[in-house]
PDB file of C-alpha atoms in Angstrom:
ATOM      1  CA  MET A 264      25.949 -19.408  13.543  1.00 58.00           C
ATOM      2  CA  SER A 265      23.199 -21.370  11.882  1.00 77.00           C
ATOM      3  CA  ASN A 266      21.011 -20.014   9.136  1.00 82.00           C
ATOM      4  CA  ASP A 267      17.925 -20.110  11.385  1.00 83.00           C
ATOM      5  CA  LYS A 268      19.602 -17.963  14.039  1.00 86.00           C
ATOM      6  CA  LEU A 269      20.600 -15.398  11.411  1.00 87.00           C
ATOM      7  CA  LYS A 270      17.021 -15.259  10.134  1.00 86.00           C
ATOM      8  CA  ILE A 271      15.709 -14.780  13.670  1.00 86.00           C
ATOM      9  CA  LYS A 272      18.245 -12.011  14.389  1.00 88.00           C
ATOM     10  CA  ARG A 273      17.413 -10.294  11.105  1.00 88.00           C
ATOM     11  CA  LYS A 274      13.677 -10.528  11.798  1.00 86.00           C
ATOM     12  CA  LEU A 275      14.109  -9.130  15.314  1.00 88.00           C
ATOM     13  CA  LEU A 276      16.255  -6.285  13.981  1.00 90.00           C
ATOM     14  CA  ILE A 277      13.676  -5.362  11.337  1.00 88.00           C
ATOM     15  CA  GLU A 278      10.788  -5.580  13.812  1.00 89.00           C
ATOM     16  CA  GLY A 279      12.766  -3.464  16.287  1.00 91.00           C
ATOM     17  CA  LEU A 280      13.412  -0.792  13.658  1.00 91.00           C
ATOM     18  CA  ILE A 281       9.736  -0.757  12.709  1.00 89.00           C
ATOM     19  CA  ALA A 282       8.734  -0.408  16.373  1.00 91.00           C
ATOM     20  CA  LEU A 283      11.274   2.407  16.797  1.00 92.00           C
ATOM     21  CA  ILE A 284       9.942   4.279  13.757  1.00 92.00           C
ATOM     22  CA  ILE A 285       6.351   3.902  14.966  1.00 91.00           C
ATOM     23  CA  SER A 286       7.195   5.066  18.484  1.00 92.00           C
ATOM     24  CA  LEU A 287       9.210   8.037  17.181  1.00 91.00           C
ATOM     25  CA  SER A 288       6.448   9.054  14.766  1.00 90.00           C
ATOM     26  CA  VAL A 289       4.962  11.409  17.371  1.00 90.00           C
ATOM     27  CA  LEU A 290       8.325  13.152  17.673  1.00 90.00           C
ATOM     28  CA  PHE A 291       8.562  13.398  13.869  1.00 89.00           C
ATOM     29  CA  PHE A 292       4.999  14.726  13.691  1.00 89.00           C
ATOM     30  CA  TYR A 293       5.693  17.555  16.142  1.00 89.00           C
ATOM     31  CA  SER A 294       9.264  18.263  15.024  1.00 86.00           C
ATOM     32  CA  TYR A 295       8.071  21.343  13.109  1.00 84.00           C
ATOM     33  CA  LYS A 296       7.916  23.076  16.516  1.00 85.00           C
ATOM     34  CA  PHE A 297      11.723  22.903  16.730  1.00 85.00           C
ATOM     35  CA  ILE A 298      12.076  24.982  13.557  1.00 82.00           C
ATOM     36  CA  PRO A 299      12.356  28.758  14.022  1.00 78.00           C
ATOM     37  CA  SER A 300       8.991  30.475  13.562  1.00 77.00           C
ATOM     38  CA  ASN A 301      10.538  33.758  12.482  1.00 75.00           C
ATOM     39  CA  GLU A 302       8.588  34.978   9.461  1.00 73.00           C
ATOM     40  CA  ASP A 303      11.605  36.982   8.255  1.00 74.00           C
ATOM     41  CA  LEU A 304      13.633  33.787   7.865  1.00 76.00           C
ATOM     42  CA  GLU A 305      13.509  33.056   4.126  1.00 76.00           C
ATOM     43  CA  SER A 306      15.447  29.787   3.992  1.00 75.00           C
ATOM     44  CA  LEU A 307      16.826  27.080   6.226  1.00 75.00           C
ATOM     45  CA  GLU A 308      19.632  24.673   5.364  1.00 78.00           C
ATOM     46  CA  PHE A 309      19.449  21.191   6.855  1.00 78.00           C
ATOM     47  CA  PHE A 310      21.843  18.370   5.872  1.00 82.00           C
ATOM     48  CA  GLY A 311      22.842  20.334   2.780  1.00 82.00           C
ATOM     49  CA  ILE A 312      19.232  20.790   1.629  1.00 78.00           C
ATOM     50  CA  THR A 313      17.845  24.315   1.496  1.00 77.00           C
ATOM     51  CA  PHE A 314      14.224  24.713   2.559  1.00 78.00           C
ATOM     52  CA  THR A 315      12.219  27.861   1.870  1.00 74.00           C
ATOM     53  CA  LYS A 316       8.825  29.188   2.935  1.00 75.00           C
ATOM     54  CA  ASN A 317       7.349  27.785  -0.286  1.00 75.00           C
ATOM     55  CA  GLY A 318       4.555  30.368  -0.156  1.00 74.00           C
ATOM     56  CA  TYR A 319       3.659  29.808   3.491  1.00 78.00           C
ATOM     57  CA  TYR A 320       3.734  32.348   6.327  1.00 79.00           C
ATOM     58  CA  SER A 321       6.966  30.895   7.708  1.00 78.00           C
ATOM     59  CA  ILE A 322       9.271  27.923   7.273  1.00 81.00           C
ATOM     60  CA  GLN A 323       7.754  26.439  10.429  1.00 84.00           C
ATOM     61  CA  THR A 324       4.291  26.550   8.820  1.00 84.00           C
ATOM     62  CA  ALA A 325       5.642  24.859   5.700  1.00 83.00           C
ATOM     63  CA  PHE A 326       7.164  22.089   7.808  1.00 85.00           C
ATOM     64  CA  TYR A 327       3.892  21.738   9.713  1.00 88.00           C
ATOM     65  CA  TYR A 328       2.148  20.858   6.450  1.00 87.00           C
ATOM     66  CA  TYR A 329       5.010  18.622   5.265  1.00 87.00           C
ATOM     67  CA  PHE A 330       5.086  16.553   8.457  1.00 90.00           C
ATOM     68  CA  ASN A 331       1.275  16.341   8.541  1.00 91.00           C
ATOM     69  CA  LYS A 332       1.571  14.361   5.303  1.00 91.00           C
ATOM     70  CA  ILE A 333       4.935  12.582   5.634  1.00 92.00           C
ATOM     71  CA  VAL A 334       4.249  10.912   9.003  1.00 94.00           C
ATOM     72  CA  PRO A 335       0.943   9.283   7.939  1.00 94.00           C
ATOM     73  CA  ILE A 336       2.579   8.138   4.688  1.00 94.00           C
ATOM     74  CA  ILE A 337       5.380   6.450   6.638  1.00 94.00           C
ATOM     75  CA  LEU A 338       2.960   4.775   9.060  1.00 94.00           C
ATOM     76  CA  LEU A 339       0.665   3.616   6.248  1.00 93.00           C
ATOM     77  CA  LEU A 340       3.639   2.237   4.293  1.00 92.00           C
ATOM     78  CA  ILE A 341       4.731   0.255   7.352  1.00 92.00           C
ATOM     79  CA  TRP A 342       1.196  -1.064   7.711  1.00 91.00           C
ATOM     80  CA  PHE A 343       1.026  -1.956   4.009  1.00 88.00           C
ATOM     81  CA  ILE A 344       4.368  -3.768   4.046  1.00 87.00           C
ATOM     82  CA  THR A 345       3.686  -5.712   7.250  1.00 86.00           C
ATOM     83  CA  CYS A 346      -0.027  -6.479   6.737  1.00 84.00           C
ATOM     84  CA  LYS A 347      -0.857 -10.129   6.097  1.00 81.00           C
ATOM     85  CA  HIS A 348      -4.595  -9.701   5.491  1.00 80.00           C
ATOM     86  CA  TRP A 349      -6.151 -10.240   2.068  1.00 74.00           C
ATOM     87  CA  TRP A 350      -7.387  -6.631   1.913  1.00 78.00           C
ATOM     88  CA  TYR A 351      -3.983  -4.970   2.360  1.00 77.00           C
ATOM     89  CA  HIS A 352      -4.147  -3.469  -1.158  1.00 82.00           C
ATOM     90  CA  ALA A 353      -6.890  -1.149   0.114  1.00 83.00           C
ATOM     91  CA  ILE A 354      -4.224   0.594   2.225  1.00 87.00           C
ATOM     92  CA  LEU A 355      -2.809   1.943  -1.049  1.00 86.00           C
ATOM     93  CA  ILE A 356      -5.772   4.334  -1.320  1.00 84.00           C
ATOM     94  CA  PRO A 357      -4.911   6.474   1.747  1.00 88.00           C
ATOM     95  CA  ILE A 358      -1.209   6.191   0.837  1.00 89.00           C
ATOM     96  CA  ALA A 359      -2.009   7.614  -2.592  1.00 87.00           C
ATOM     97  CA  MET A 360      -4.190  10.327  -1.061  1.00 86.00           C
ATOM     98  CA  TYR A 361      -1.470  11.529   1.320  1.00 88.00           C
ATOM     99  CA  THR A 362       1.136  11.310  -1.446  1.00 87.00           C
ATOM    100  CA  PHE A 363      -0.936  13.470  -3.801  1.00 84.00           C
ATOM    101  CA  GLN A 364      -1.546  15.938  -0.966  1.00 85.00           C
ATOM    102  CA  LEU A 365       2.179  16.085  -0.157  1.00 87.00           C
ATOM    103  CA  TYR A 366       2.966  16.651  -3.825  1.00 85.00           C
ATOM    104  CA  SER A 367       0.480  19.528  -4.027  1.00 82.00           C
ATOM    105  CA  ILE A 368       1.844  21.078  -0.822  1.00 83.00           C
ATOM    106  CA  ILE A 369       5.417  21.003  -2.115  1.00 81.00           C
ATOM    107  CA  PHE A 370       5.004  21.813  -5.805  1.00 79.00           C
ATOM    108  CA  GLU A 371       1.716  23.656  -6.328  1.00 68.00           C
ATOM    109  CA  ASN A 372      -0.036  26.818  -5.178  1.00 61.00           C
ATOM    110  CA  THR A 373      -0.127  26.774  -1.388  1.00 61.00           C
ATOM    111  CA  ARG A 374      -3.366  28.743  -1.161  1.00 64.00           C
ATOM    112  CA  LYS A 375      -5.308  25.605  -1.988  1.00 65.00           C
ATOM    113  CA  VAL A 376      -4.349  22.705   0.253  1.00 66.00           C
ATOM    114  CA  ASP A 377      -6.083  19.312   0.133  1.00 64.00           C
ATOM    115  CA  GLU A 378      -8.651  20.271  -2.500  1.00 66.00           C
ATOM    116  CA  ASN A 379      -8.088  18.690  -5.916  1.00 67.00           C
ATOM    117  CA  GLU A 380      -6.422  15.452  -4.890  1.00 68.00           C
ATOM    118  CA  LEU A 381      -9.766  13.648  -5.023  1.00 72.00           C
ATOM    119  CA  LEU A 382      -9.657  13.731  -8.820  1.00 74.00           C
ATOM    120  CA  TYR A 383      -6.249  12.066  -8.859  1.00 74.00           C
ATOM    121  CA  LEU A 384      -7.367   9.583  -6.244  1.00 76.00           C
ATOM    122  CA  LEU A 385     -10.295   8.427  -8.391  1.00 80.00           C
ATOM    123  CA  GLY A 386      -7.856   6.901 -10.882  1.00 79.00           C
ATOM    124  CA  VAL A 387      -6.075   5.027  -8.117  1.00 78.00           C
ATOM    125  CA  CYS A 388      -9.396   3.827  -6.673  1.00 80.00           C
ATOM    126  CA  MET A 389     -10.542   2.618 -10.097  1.00 84.00           C
ATOM    127  CA  VAL A 390      -7.587   0.240 -10.150  1.00 83.00           C
ATOM    128  CA  ILE A 391      -7.350  -0.828  -6.499  1.00 82.00           C
ATOM    129  CA  ILE A 392     -11.038  -1.371  -5.676  1.00 83.00           C
ATOM    130  CA  PRO A 393     -11.616  -3.999  -8.412  1.00 84.00           C
ATOM    131  CA  ILE A 394      -8.422  -5.814  -7.378  1.00 83.00           C
ATOM    132  CA  VAL A 395      -9.533  -5.938  -3.737  1.00 80.00           C
ATOM    133  CA  TYR A 396     -13.045  -7.014  -4.754  1.00 80.00           C
ATOM    134  CA  PHE A 397     -11.661  -9.749  -7.032  1.00 81.00           C
ATOM    135  CA  ILE A 398      -9.487 -11.104  -4.205  1.00 79.00           C
ATOM    136  CA  ARG A 399     -12.476 -10.994  -1.849  1.00 76.00           C
ATOM    137  CA  VAL A 400     -14.694 -12.886  -4.309  1.00 76.00           C
ATOM    138  CA  LYS A 401     -12.032 -15.559  -4.852  1.00 75.00           C
ATOM    139  CA  LEU A 402     -11.577 -16.034  -1.103  1.00 71.00           C
ATOM    140  CA  PHE A 403     -15.323 -15.939  -0.422  1.00 68.00           C
ATOM    141  CA  ASP A 404     -16.009 -18.547  -3.107  1.00 66.00           C
ATOM    142  CA  LYS A 405     -13.250 -20.820  -1.886  1.00 66.00           C
ATOM    143  CA  HIS A 406     -13.758 -20.615   1.875  1.00 60.00           C
ATOM    144  CA  VAL A 407     -17.473 -19.847   2.274  1.00 59.00           C
ATOM    145  CA  HIS A 408     -19.031 -21.603  -0.704  1.00 61.00           C
ATOM    146  CA  GLY A 409     -16.367 -24.274  -0.913  1.00 64.00           C
ATOM    147  CA  ILE A 410     -15.811 -23.551  -4.594  1.00 64.00           C
ATOM    148  CA  ASP A 411     -12.290 -24.449  -5.619  1.00 66.00           C
ATOM    149  CA  LEU A 412     -11.653 -23.526  -9.250  1.00 66.00           C
ATOM    150  CA  ASP A 413      -8.677 -25.873  -9.518  1.00 71.00           C
ATOM    151  CA  ALA A 414     -10.810 -28.757  -8.267  1.00 72.00           C
ATOM    152  CA  ILE A 415     -13.544 -27.842 -10.745  1.00 71.00           C
ATOM    153  CA  ASP A 416     -10.998 -27.760 -13.592  1.00 75.00           C
ATOM    154  CA  ALA A 417      -9.611 -31.147 -12.550  1.00 80.00           C
ATOM    155  CA  GLU A 418     -13.130 -32.576 -12.410  1.00 80.00           C
ATOM    156  CA  LEU A 419     -13.927 -31.216 -15.880  1.00 81.00           C
ATOM    157  CA  LYS A 420     -10.728 -32.719 -17.307  1.00 87.00           C
ATOM    158  CA  GLU A 421     -11.584 -36.054 -15.729  1.00 85.00           C
ATOM    159  CA  TYR A 422     -15.098 -35.888 -17.210  1.00 83.00           C
ATOM    160  CA  LYS A 423     -13.703 -35.078 -20.688  1.00 87.00           C
ATOM    161  CA  GLU A 424     -11.238 -37.952 -20.395  1.00 87.00           C
ATOM    162  CA  ARG A 425     -14.092 -40.344 -19.529  1.00 86.00           C
ATOM    163  CA  GLU A 426     -16.058 -39.109 -22.540  1.00 86.00           C
ATOM    164  CA  ARG A 427     -13.041 -39.641 -24.791  1.00 85.00           C
ATOM    165  CA  LEU A 428     -12.529 -43.187 -23.455  1.00 85.00           C
ATOM    166  CA  GLN A 429     -16.234 -43.939 -23.884  1.00 85.00           C
ATOM    167  CA  LYS A 430     -16.107 -42.767 -27.527  1.00 84.00           C
ATOM    168  CA  GLU A 431     -13.049 -44.946 -28.156  1.00 83.00           C
ATOM    169  CA  GLN A 432     -14.837 -47.972 -26.699  1.00 83.00           C
ATOM    170  CA  ASP A 433     -17.925 -47.226 -28.781  1.00 80.00           C
ATOM    171  CA  LEU A 434     -15.792 -47.009 -31.940  1.00 79.00           C
ATOM    172  CA  LYS A 435     -14.058 -50.309 -31.102  1.00 78.00           C
ATOM    173  CA  GLY A 436     -17.455 -51.939 -30.466  1.00 75.00           C
ATOM    174  CA  LYS A 437     -18.745 -50.828 -33.887  1.00 73.00           C
ATOM    175  CA  LYS A 438     -15.651 -52.177 -35.694  1.00 68.00           C
ATOM    176  CA  LEU A 439     -16.131 -55.653 -34.209  1.00 61.00           C
TER     177      LEU A 439
END
């Protein structure tokens, strides 16, 4: 099989897996309903991993909160990885938000859900927003204003070279 056919098969396989994950995301999102809602159930073992109530009313409630964060993270990651637009770095902001929220749901006091993540998100925004703005300015200058920094640099080098040659000719003229 030729290299091109292998690339096409690989691309189709990856795109098919992505489409499958996206279409199954609704099932993942509502899969907490398949977990027993018995409040007396203290732990649940699944694939060798033990899950507990983690401070929630029941294990089903805990999984409700987990899947409410995990599914959007997965979908946003797929969007981030497959996006070909110049602004795709901005997708990192909601990814970071959901990740901080998931972290607080799993490891912190469950009485306060989705409250303090804004403070953590400010640090992420302070990095991502300038990067996105810088990319936008570069693209805007190049495509709207027609400013090409490489062309300007080449023109400046050419101008300096002309000045240098002119000075050399002037020095030769004075020596004669």
